[in-house]
XYZ file of C-alpha atoms in Angstrom:
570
model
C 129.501 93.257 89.614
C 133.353 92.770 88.579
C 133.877 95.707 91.161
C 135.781 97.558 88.328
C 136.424 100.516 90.719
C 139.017 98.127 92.425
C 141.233 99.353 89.739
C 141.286 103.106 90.583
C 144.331 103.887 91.751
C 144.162 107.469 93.033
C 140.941 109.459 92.593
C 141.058 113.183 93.697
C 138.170 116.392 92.918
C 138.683 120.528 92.919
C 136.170 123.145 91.816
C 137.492 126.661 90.827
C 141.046 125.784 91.314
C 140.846 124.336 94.989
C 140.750 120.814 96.403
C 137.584 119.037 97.522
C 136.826 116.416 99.534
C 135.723 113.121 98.700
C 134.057 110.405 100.969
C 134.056 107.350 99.953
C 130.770 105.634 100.310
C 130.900 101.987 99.534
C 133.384 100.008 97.540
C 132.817 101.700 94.660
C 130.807 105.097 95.183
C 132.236 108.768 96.290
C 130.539 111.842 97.372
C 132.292 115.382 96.832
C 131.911 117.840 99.049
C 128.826 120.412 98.459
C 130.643 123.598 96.096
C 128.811 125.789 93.611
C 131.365 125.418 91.069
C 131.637 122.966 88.541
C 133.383 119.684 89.670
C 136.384 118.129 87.593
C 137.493 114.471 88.955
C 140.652 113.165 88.718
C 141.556 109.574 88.913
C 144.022 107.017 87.260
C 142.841 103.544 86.296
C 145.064 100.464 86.440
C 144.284 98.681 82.908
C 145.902 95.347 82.800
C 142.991 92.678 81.981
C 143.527 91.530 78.472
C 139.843 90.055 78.053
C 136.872 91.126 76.212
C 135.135 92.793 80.300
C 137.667 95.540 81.026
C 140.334 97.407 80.128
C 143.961 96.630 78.672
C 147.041 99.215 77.983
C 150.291 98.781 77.134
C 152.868 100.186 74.545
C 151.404 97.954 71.860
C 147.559 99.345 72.195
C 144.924 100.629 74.707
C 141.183 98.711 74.681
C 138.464 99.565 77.494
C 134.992 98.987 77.877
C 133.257 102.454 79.591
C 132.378 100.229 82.805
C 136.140 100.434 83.885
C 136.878 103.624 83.250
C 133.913 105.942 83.415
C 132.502 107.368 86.683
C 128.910 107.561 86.479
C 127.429 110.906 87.810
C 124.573 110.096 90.205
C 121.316 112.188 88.784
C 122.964 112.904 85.549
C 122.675 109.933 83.793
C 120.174 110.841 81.150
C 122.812 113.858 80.445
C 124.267 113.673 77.095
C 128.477 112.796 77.598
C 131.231 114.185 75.699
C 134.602 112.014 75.623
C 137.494 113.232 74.496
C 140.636 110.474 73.400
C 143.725 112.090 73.812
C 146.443 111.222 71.708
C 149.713 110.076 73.590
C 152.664 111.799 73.889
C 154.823 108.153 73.769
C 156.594 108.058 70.250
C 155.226 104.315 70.230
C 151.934 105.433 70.118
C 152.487 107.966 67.578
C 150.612 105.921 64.543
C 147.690 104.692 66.653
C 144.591 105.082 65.395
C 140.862 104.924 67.253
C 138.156 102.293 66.238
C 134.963 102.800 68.677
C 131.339 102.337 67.263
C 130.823 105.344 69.186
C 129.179 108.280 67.717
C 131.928 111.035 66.531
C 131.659 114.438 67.479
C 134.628 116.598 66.097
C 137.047 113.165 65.858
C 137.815 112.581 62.420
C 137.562 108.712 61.022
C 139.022 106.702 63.624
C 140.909 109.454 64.794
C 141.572 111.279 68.429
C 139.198 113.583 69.352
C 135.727 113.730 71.027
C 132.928 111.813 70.948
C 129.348 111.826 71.687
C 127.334 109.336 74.195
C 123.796 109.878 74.432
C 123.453 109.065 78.056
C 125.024 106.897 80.614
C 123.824 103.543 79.359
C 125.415 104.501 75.781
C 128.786 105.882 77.211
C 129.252 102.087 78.321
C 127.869 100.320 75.612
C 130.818 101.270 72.700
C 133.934 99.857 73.621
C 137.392 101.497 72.615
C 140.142 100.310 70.672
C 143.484 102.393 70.247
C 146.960 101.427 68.895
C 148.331 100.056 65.373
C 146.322 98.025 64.260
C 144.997 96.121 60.655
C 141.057 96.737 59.626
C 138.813 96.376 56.555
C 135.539 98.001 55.965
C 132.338 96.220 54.064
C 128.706 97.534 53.722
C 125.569 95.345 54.218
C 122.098 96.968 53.284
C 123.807 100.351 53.375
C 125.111 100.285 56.662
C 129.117 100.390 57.259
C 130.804 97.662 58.793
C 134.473 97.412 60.269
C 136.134 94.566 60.963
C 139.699 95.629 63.419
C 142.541 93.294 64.248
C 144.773 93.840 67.006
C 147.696 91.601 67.570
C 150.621 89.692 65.462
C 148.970 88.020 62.772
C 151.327 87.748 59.961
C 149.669 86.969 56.307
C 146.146 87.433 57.548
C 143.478 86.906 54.518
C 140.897 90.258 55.318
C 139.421 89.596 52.248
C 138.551 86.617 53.275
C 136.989 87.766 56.456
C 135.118 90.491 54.948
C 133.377 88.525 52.370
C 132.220 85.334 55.172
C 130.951 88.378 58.068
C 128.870 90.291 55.114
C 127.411 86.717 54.441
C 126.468 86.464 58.057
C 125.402 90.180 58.546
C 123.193 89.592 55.438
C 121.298 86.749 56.806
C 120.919 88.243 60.338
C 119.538 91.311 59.255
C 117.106 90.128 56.605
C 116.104 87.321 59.491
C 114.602 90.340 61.142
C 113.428 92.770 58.557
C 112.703 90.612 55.752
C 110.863 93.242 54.026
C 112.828 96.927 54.841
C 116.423 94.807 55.604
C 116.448 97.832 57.811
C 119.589 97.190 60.221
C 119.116 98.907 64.064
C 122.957 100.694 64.172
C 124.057 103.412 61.681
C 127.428 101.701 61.596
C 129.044 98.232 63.429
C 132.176 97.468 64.251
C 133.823 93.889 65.110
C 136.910 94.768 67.229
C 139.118 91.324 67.453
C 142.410 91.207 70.091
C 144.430 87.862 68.452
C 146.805 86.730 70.843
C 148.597 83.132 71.166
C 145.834 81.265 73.066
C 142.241 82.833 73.986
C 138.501 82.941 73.455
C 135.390 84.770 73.972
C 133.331 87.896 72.972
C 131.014 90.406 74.462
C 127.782 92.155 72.877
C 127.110 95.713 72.594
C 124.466 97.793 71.036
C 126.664 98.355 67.935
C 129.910 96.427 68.254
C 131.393 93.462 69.684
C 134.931 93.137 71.645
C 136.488 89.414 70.347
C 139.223 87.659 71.878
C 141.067 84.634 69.022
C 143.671 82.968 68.782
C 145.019 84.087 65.798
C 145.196 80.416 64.383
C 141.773 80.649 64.355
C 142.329 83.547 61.836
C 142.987 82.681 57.732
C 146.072 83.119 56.033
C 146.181 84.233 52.553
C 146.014 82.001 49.812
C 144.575 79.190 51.367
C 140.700 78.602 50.975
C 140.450 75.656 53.269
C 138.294 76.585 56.168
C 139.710 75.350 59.550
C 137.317 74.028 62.224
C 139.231 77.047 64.141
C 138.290 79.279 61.928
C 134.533 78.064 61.859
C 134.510 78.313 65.343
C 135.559 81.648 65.273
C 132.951 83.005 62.474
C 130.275 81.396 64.749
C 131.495 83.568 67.889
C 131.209 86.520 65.395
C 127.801 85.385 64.261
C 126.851 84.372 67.966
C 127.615 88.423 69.021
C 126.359 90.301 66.344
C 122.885 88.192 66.476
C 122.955 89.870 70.188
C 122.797 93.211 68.404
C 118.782 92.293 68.427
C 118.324 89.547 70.795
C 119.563 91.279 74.036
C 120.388 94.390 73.288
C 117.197 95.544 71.575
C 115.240 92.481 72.653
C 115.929 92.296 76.602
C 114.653 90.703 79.669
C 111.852 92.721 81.629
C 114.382 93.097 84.275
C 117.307 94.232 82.023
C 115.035 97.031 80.135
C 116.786 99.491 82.714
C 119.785 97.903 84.976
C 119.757 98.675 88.456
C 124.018 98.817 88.087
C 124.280 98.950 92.112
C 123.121 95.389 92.391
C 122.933 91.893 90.618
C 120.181 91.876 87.842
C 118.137 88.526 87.782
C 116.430 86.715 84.832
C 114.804 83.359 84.473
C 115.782 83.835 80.546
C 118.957 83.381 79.778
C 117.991 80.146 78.053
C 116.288 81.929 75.614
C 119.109 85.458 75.372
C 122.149 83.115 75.112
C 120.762 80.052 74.187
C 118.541 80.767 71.440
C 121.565 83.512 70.059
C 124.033 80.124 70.714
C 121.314 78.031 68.317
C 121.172 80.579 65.502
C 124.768 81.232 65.277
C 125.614 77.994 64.022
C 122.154 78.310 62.547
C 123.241 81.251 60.707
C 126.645 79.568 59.126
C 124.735 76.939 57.919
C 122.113 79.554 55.954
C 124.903 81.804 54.934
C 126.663 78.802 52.961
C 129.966 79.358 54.964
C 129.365 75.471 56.501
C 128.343 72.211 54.675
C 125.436 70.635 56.589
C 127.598 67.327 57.842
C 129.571 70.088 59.698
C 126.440 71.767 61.153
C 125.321 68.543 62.489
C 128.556 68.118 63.699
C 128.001 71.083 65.764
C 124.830 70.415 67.245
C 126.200 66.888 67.797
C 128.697 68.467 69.927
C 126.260 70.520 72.445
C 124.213 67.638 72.889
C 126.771 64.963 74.219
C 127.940 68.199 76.019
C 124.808 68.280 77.589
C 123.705 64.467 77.861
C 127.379 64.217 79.807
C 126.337 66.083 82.610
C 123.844 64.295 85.544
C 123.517 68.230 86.402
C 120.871 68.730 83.834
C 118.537 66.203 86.189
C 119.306 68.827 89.020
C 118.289 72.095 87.398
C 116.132 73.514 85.172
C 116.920 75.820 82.531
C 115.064 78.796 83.982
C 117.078 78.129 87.194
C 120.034 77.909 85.438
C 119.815 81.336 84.041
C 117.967 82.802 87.629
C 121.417 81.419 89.076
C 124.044 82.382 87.128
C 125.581 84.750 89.348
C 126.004 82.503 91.709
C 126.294 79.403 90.005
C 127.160 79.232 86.389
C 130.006 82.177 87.040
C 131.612 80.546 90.174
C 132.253 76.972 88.735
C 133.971 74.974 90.712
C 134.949 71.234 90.512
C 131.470 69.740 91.330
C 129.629 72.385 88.695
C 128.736 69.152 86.127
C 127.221 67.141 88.541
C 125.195 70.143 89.949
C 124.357 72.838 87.172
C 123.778 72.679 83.151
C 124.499 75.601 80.814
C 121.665 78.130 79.492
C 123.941 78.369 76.659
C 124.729 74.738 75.242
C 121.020 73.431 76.400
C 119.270 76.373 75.625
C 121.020 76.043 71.945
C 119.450 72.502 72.038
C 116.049 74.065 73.660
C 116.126 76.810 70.634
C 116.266 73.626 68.159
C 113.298 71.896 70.359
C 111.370 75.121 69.818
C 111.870 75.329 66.273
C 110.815 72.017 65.284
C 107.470 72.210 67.637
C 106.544 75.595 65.863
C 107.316 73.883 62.890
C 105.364 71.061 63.526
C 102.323 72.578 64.429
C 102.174 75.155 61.863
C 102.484 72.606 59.072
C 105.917 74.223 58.777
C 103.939 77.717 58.080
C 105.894 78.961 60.692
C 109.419 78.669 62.868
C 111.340 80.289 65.767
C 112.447 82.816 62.695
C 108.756 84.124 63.116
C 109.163 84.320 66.887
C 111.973 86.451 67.123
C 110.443 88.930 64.282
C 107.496 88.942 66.759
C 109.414 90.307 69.740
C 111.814 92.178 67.504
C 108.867 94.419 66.312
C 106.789 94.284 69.942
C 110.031 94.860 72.442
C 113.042 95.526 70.453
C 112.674 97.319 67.237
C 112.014 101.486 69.335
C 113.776 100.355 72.913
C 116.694 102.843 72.517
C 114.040 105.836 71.245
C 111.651 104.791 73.951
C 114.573 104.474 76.641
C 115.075 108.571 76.266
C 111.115 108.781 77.289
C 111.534 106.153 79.896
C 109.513 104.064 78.258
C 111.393 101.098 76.971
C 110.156 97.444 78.016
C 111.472 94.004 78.371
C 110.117 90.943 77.734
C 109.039 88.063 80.409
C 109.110 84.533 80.110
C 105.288 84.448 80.406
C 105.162 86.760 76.957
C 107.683 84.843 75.435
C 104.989 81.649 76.172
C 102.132 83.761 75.272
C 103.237 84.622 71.946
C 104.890 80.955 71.062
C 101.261 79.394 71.854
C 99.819 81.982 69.493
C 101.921 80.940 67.021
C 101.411 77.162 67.340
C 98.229 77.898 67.671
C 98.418 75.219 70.924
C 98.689 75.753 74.839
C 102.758 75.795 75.395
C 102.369 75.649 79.035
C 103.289 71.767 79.333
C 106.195 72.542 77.268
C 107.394 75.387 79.139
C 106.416 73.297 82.780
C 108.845 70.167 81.268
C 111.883 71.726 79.489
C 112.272 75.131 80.782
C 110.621 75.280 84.256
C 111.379 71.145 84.423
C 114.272 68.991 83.914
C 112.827 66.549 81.557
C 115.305 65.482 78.621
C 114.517 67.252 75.336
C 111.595 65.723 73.419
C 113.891 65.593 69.888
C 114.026 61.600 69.142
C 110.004 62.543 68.873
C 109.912 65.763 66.851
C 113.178 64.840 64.668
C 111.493 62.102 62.264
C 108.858 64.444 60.719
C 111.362 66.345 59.330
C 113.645 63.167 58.086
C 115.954 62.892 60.988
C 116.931 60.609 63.827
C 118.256 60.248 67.023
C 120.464 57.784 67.436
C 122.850 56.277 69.812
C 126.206 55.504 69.307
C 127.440 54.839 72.654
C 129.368 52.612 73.568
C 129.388 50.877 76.991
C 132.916 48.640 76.210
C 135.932 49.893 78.153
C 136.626 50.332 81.463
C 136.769 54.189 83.345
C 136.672 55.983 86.332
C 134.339 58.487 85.558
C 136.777 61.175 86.371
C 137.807 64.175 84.267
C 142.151 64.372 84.926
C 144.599 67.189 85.112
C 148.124 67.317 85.026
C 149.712 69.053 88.189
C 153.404 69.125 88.068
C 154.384 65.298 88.414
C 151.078 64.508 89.590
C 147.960 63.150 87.397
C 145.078 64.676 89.578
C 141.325 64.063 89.487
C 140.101 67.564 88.071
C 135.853 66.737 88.188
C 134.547 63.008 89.446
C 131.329 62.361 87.937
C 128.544 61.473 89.822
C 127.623 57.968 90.260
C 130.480 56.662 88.333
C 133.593 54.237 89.489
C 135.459 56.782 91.024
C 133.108 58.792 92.986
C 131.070 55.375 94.169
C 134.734 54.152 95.808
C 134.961 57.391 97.482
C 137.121 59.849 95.048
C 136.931 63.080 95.386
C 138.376 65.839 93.023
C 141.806 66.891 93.745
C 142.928 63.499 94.365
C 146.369 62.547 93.317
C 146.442 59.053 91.801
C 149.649 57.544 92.880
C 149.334 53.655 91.340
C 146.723 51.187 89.994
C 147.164 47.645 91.370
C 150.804 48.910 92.337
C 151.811 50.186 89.140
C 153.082 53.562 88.974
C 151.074 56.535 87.914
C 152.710 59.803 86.824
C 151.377 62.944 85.239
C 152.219 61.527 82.154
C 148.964 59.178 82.259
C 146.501 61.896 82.000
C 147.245 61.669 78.898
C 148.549 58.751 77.747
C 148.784 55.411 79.475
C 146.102 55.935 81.582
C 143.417 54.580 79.400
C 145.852 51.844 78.118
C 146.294 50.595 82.201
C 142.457 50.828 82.556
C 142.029 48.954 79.588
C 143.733 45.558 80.607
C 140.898 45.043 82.588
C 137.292 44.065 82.116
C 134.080 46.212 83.391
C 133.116 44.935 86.583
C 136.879 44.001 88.015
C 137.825 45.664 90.615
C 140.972 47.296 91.053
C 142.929 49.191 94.356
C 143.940 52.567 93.863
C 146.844 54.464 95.710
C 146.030 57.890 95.751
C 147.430 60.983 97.854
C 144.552 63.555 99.159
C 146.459 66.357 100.565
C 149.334 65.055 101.932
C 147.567 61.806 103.315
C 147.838 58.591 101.469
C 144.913 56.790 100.752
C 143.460 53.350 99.466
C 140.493 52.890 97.578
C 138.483 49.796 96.127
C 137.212 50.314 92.943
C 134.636 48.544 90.627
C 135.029 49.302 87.060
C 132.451 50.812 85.351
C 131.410 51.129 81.663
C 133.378 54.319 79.269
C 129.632 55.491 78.733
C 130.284 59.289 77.651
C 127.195 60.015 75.223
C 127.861 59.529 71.935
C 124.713 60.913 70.474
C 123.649 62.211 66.415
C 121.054 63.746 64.926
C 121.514 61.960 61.390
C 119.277 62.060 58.279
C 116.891 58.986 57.393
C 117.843 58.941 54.268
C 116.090 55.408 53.179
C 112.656 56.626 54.825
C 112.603 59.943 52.744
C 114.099 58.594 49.493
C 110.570 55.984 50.059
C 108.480 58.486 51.257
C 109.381 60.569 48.108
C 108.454 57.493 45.374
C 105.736 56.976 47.125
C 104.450 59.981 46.449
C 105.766 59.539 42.342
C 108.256 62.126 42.910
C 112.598 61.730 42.467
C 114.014 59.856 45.259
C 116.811 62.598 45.626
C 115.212 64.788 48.006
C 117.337 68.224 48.970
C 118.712 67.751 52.705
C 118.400 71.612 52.972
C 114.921 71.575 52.647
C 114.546 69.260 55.835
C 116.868 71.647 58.322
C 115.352 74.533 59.700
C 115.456 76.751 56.685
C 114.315 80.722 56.932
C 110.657 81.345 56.945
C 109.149 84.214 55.452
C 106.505 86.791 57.183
């Protein structure tokens, strides 16, 4: 759906030594002429997207996924493929090595050569990774893992790395086979591009491609860990959780993708968002993150999501049905329109939890739900896709088995917080388990409701917020402000005098705002409105337990572990 064959520069065919004709079909499909020789295709690929979709070459390294550079034969896609990485003939490239999580066939460790795919669907599930670069190996219940940096990053602590990802391998894998600790992939293999500023990861069946900063990364010898490098441990925990809960564990309509179309899903609330819940989830268990900083965390995808007036507007199963049109075209209105299957189905996940929880007596949790569909949809799906019989999972399953678990109908729950747009039942579920929700908002200074930008000399209105000051007066993003009751406003305010010229006023005044919308200058009357961005916790009670517990004639000092969502055993 990225239209990766827009990068083909020149594509050409010949059978037995002679040209043959190709037609081009659609944007990205060819036909060859009829011959009874074998075919051989040419073609040269334009690789300049340094992100985690495509494919990126240069004399420093070479990384592609197989969607950007392998054709797919129509008919032949259940055919085993053979790859073979040729070395270049560049003296740069002269040291590079190969890491790929794909299987070797006469390549030596992670050296040129060929390589085996099983079918189609495998050839473009193991990313590639060529050039110089630093890597460290580690073993979790047997299975090798590889951890590969590409990029600058002077001093970098591998040790350090190693030791946290085993932690968090560890944890997944026993979270799914408690018993066996029987991990899906032979081998796994985290490949990581640093650069100076840049985020975000993709899943594959046994690998991930990350994109860091490489401040996010540690430096040797110090053993304080950053909130950028917590951040980046949960993106690593967030993609290798996928290894089971997308990959294995898929949506009825992504057990076999129709790759000539769009691919639609009600459930990517429950893929993303449940995967975005346990990563955090997962630092917390694996002792890599004190519990003030897990709340923190959570803390921070709720305002995210209480900030929004989008999450009155859709649901969470519409969210995910519309994400091809919606949640991956943002544009300046997306917060007042749409809410995010990832940072609300993270806070859906937690929801989830705590009901299961609550209605098992704390017998059971989520953790039992996903061994559930791990051993009915996801443990055999690749040995059951070579029969054609692999199977997804539909939300109407996923409700099925949760209710048999709870051992209570779940269809309200699924009508109001995943079909509905109802706020998130935790201020009720939270005490039982020695928690609050509290508010901490506070509705004292003056503000626009706008979120700013700065645009050469010019402090622009990047979002307006529905309902707020600036949208009520008639603001509309892209507006320049030019003044504020005649005083000057200059890009510099978007950062910081804005707030300070806002704040010499009450809520409720009204103020007149110059502002330029294209070329076209404008005056608007505004009424000053409250600074009410959430400022919500979830917080331990910690008088009510410390009484509960005397009460009961046992030691007021009550572990705060055992009132978070700890692992449950089957």
């Amino acid at each position: 759906m990225r239209e990766f064959a827009r990068h083909i520069v020149e594509i050409r065919a010949s059978a037995n030594g002679k040209k043959i004709a190709l037609t081009k079909l659609d944007k990205h499909s060819w036909q060859a002429a009829p011959t009874e020789h074998p075919l051989t295709v040419e073609y040269e690929v334009y690789a300049w997207d340094l992100s985690v979709r495509s494919a990126h070459l240069d004399q420093t390294h070479g990384f592609f996924n197989g969607t950007s550079v392998f054709l797919r034969v129509a008919g032949q896609e259940m055919s085993e493929h053979v790859v073979n990485i040729q070395q270049s003939r560049d003296p740069a490239c002269s040291k590079w090595q190969v890491a790929t999580s794909l299987p070797r066939l006469k390549a030596k460790p992670y050296g040129f050569g060929t390589y085996v795919a099983e079918n189609y669907d495998a050839l473009i599930d193991h990313p590639v990774e060529m050039g110089r670069f630093q890597k460290i190996s580690f073993s979790v219940y047997g299975v090798p893992h590889d951890f590969i940096v590409t990029g600058v990053v002077p001093n970098l602590d591998l040790d350090r790395i190693a030791h946290d990802l085993e932690k968090i391998c560890t944890q997944q894998i026993a979270l799914f086979e408690p018993k066996s600790k029987r991990a899906p992939m032979e081998r796994y293999v985290f490949l990581t591009m640093a650069v100076g500023e840049g985020y975000g990861g993709l899943e594959h069946r046994a690998s991930t491609a990350l994109l860091c900063s490489r401040s996010e990364l540690p430096v040797k010898g110090d053993k304080e860990a950053s909130d950028a490098y917590i951040s980046f441990l949960g993106l690593c925990s967030h993609e290798y959780f996928h290894t089971w809960n997308v990959k294995r564990i898929k949506p009825d309509s992504f057990a076999a993708y129709d790759l000539q179309q769009e691919n639609y899903t009600p459930l990517l609330w429950f893929f993303e968002g449940v995967t975005s819940y346990y990563d955090d989830l997962i630092l917390l268990r694996s002792g890599l993150i004190t519990e003030a900083a897990y709340f923190g965390l959570v803390n921070k995808n709720l305002n995210g999501v209480m900030r929004g007036a989008g999450r009155y507007k859709q649901s969470l199963a519409e969210s995910s049905f519309d994400a091809w049109t919606k949640y991956y075209r943002q544009d300046e209105n997306s917060p007042n329109a749409i809410v995010s299957y990832y940072t609300k189905g993270s806070l859906l996940a937690l929801t989830l939890d705590l009901t299961i929880r609550a209605a098992t007596k704390g017998k059971k949790s989520l953790d039992d739900l996903m061994r559930l569909l791990w051993q009915s949809y996801g443990r055999d799906f690749y040995q059951l896709m070579l029969t054609g019989q692999q199977q997804g999972v539909t939300e109407q399953q996923i409700e099925a088995l949760t209710a048999q678990l709870c051992g209570i109908k779940m269809k309200p729950f699924f009508d109001q917080y995943v079909r509905g747009t109802k706020d998130l039942p935790l201020a009720e579920l939270l005490p039982e388990f020695g928690m609050e929700l509290v508010n901490l908002t506070k509705a004292e200074k003056p503000a626009l409701g706008v979120k700013l930008k700065r645009e050469g000399n010019d402090c622009k209105l990047a979002q307006v917020f529905s309902g707020r000051s600036a949208h009520l007066a008639g603001m509309s993003a892209g507006d320049a402000i030019v003044a504020i009751d005649g005083l000057r406003v200059t890009s510099q305010d978007v950062q910081n005098n804005l707030g300070k010229m806002l704040a010499r006023y009450k809520v409720g005044a009204r103020v007149e705002i110059h502002a330029f919308r294209r070329d076209e200058l404008m005056v608007f009357k505004v009424r000053l409105m409250s600074d009410d961005v959430p400022n919500f916790a979830i917080r331990l009670i910690e008088n009510k337990i410390e009484k509960k517990s005397a009460k009961n004639g046992k030691s007021g000092d009550v572990s705060r572990s055992a009132r978070l969502p700890r692992p449950t055993a089957s």
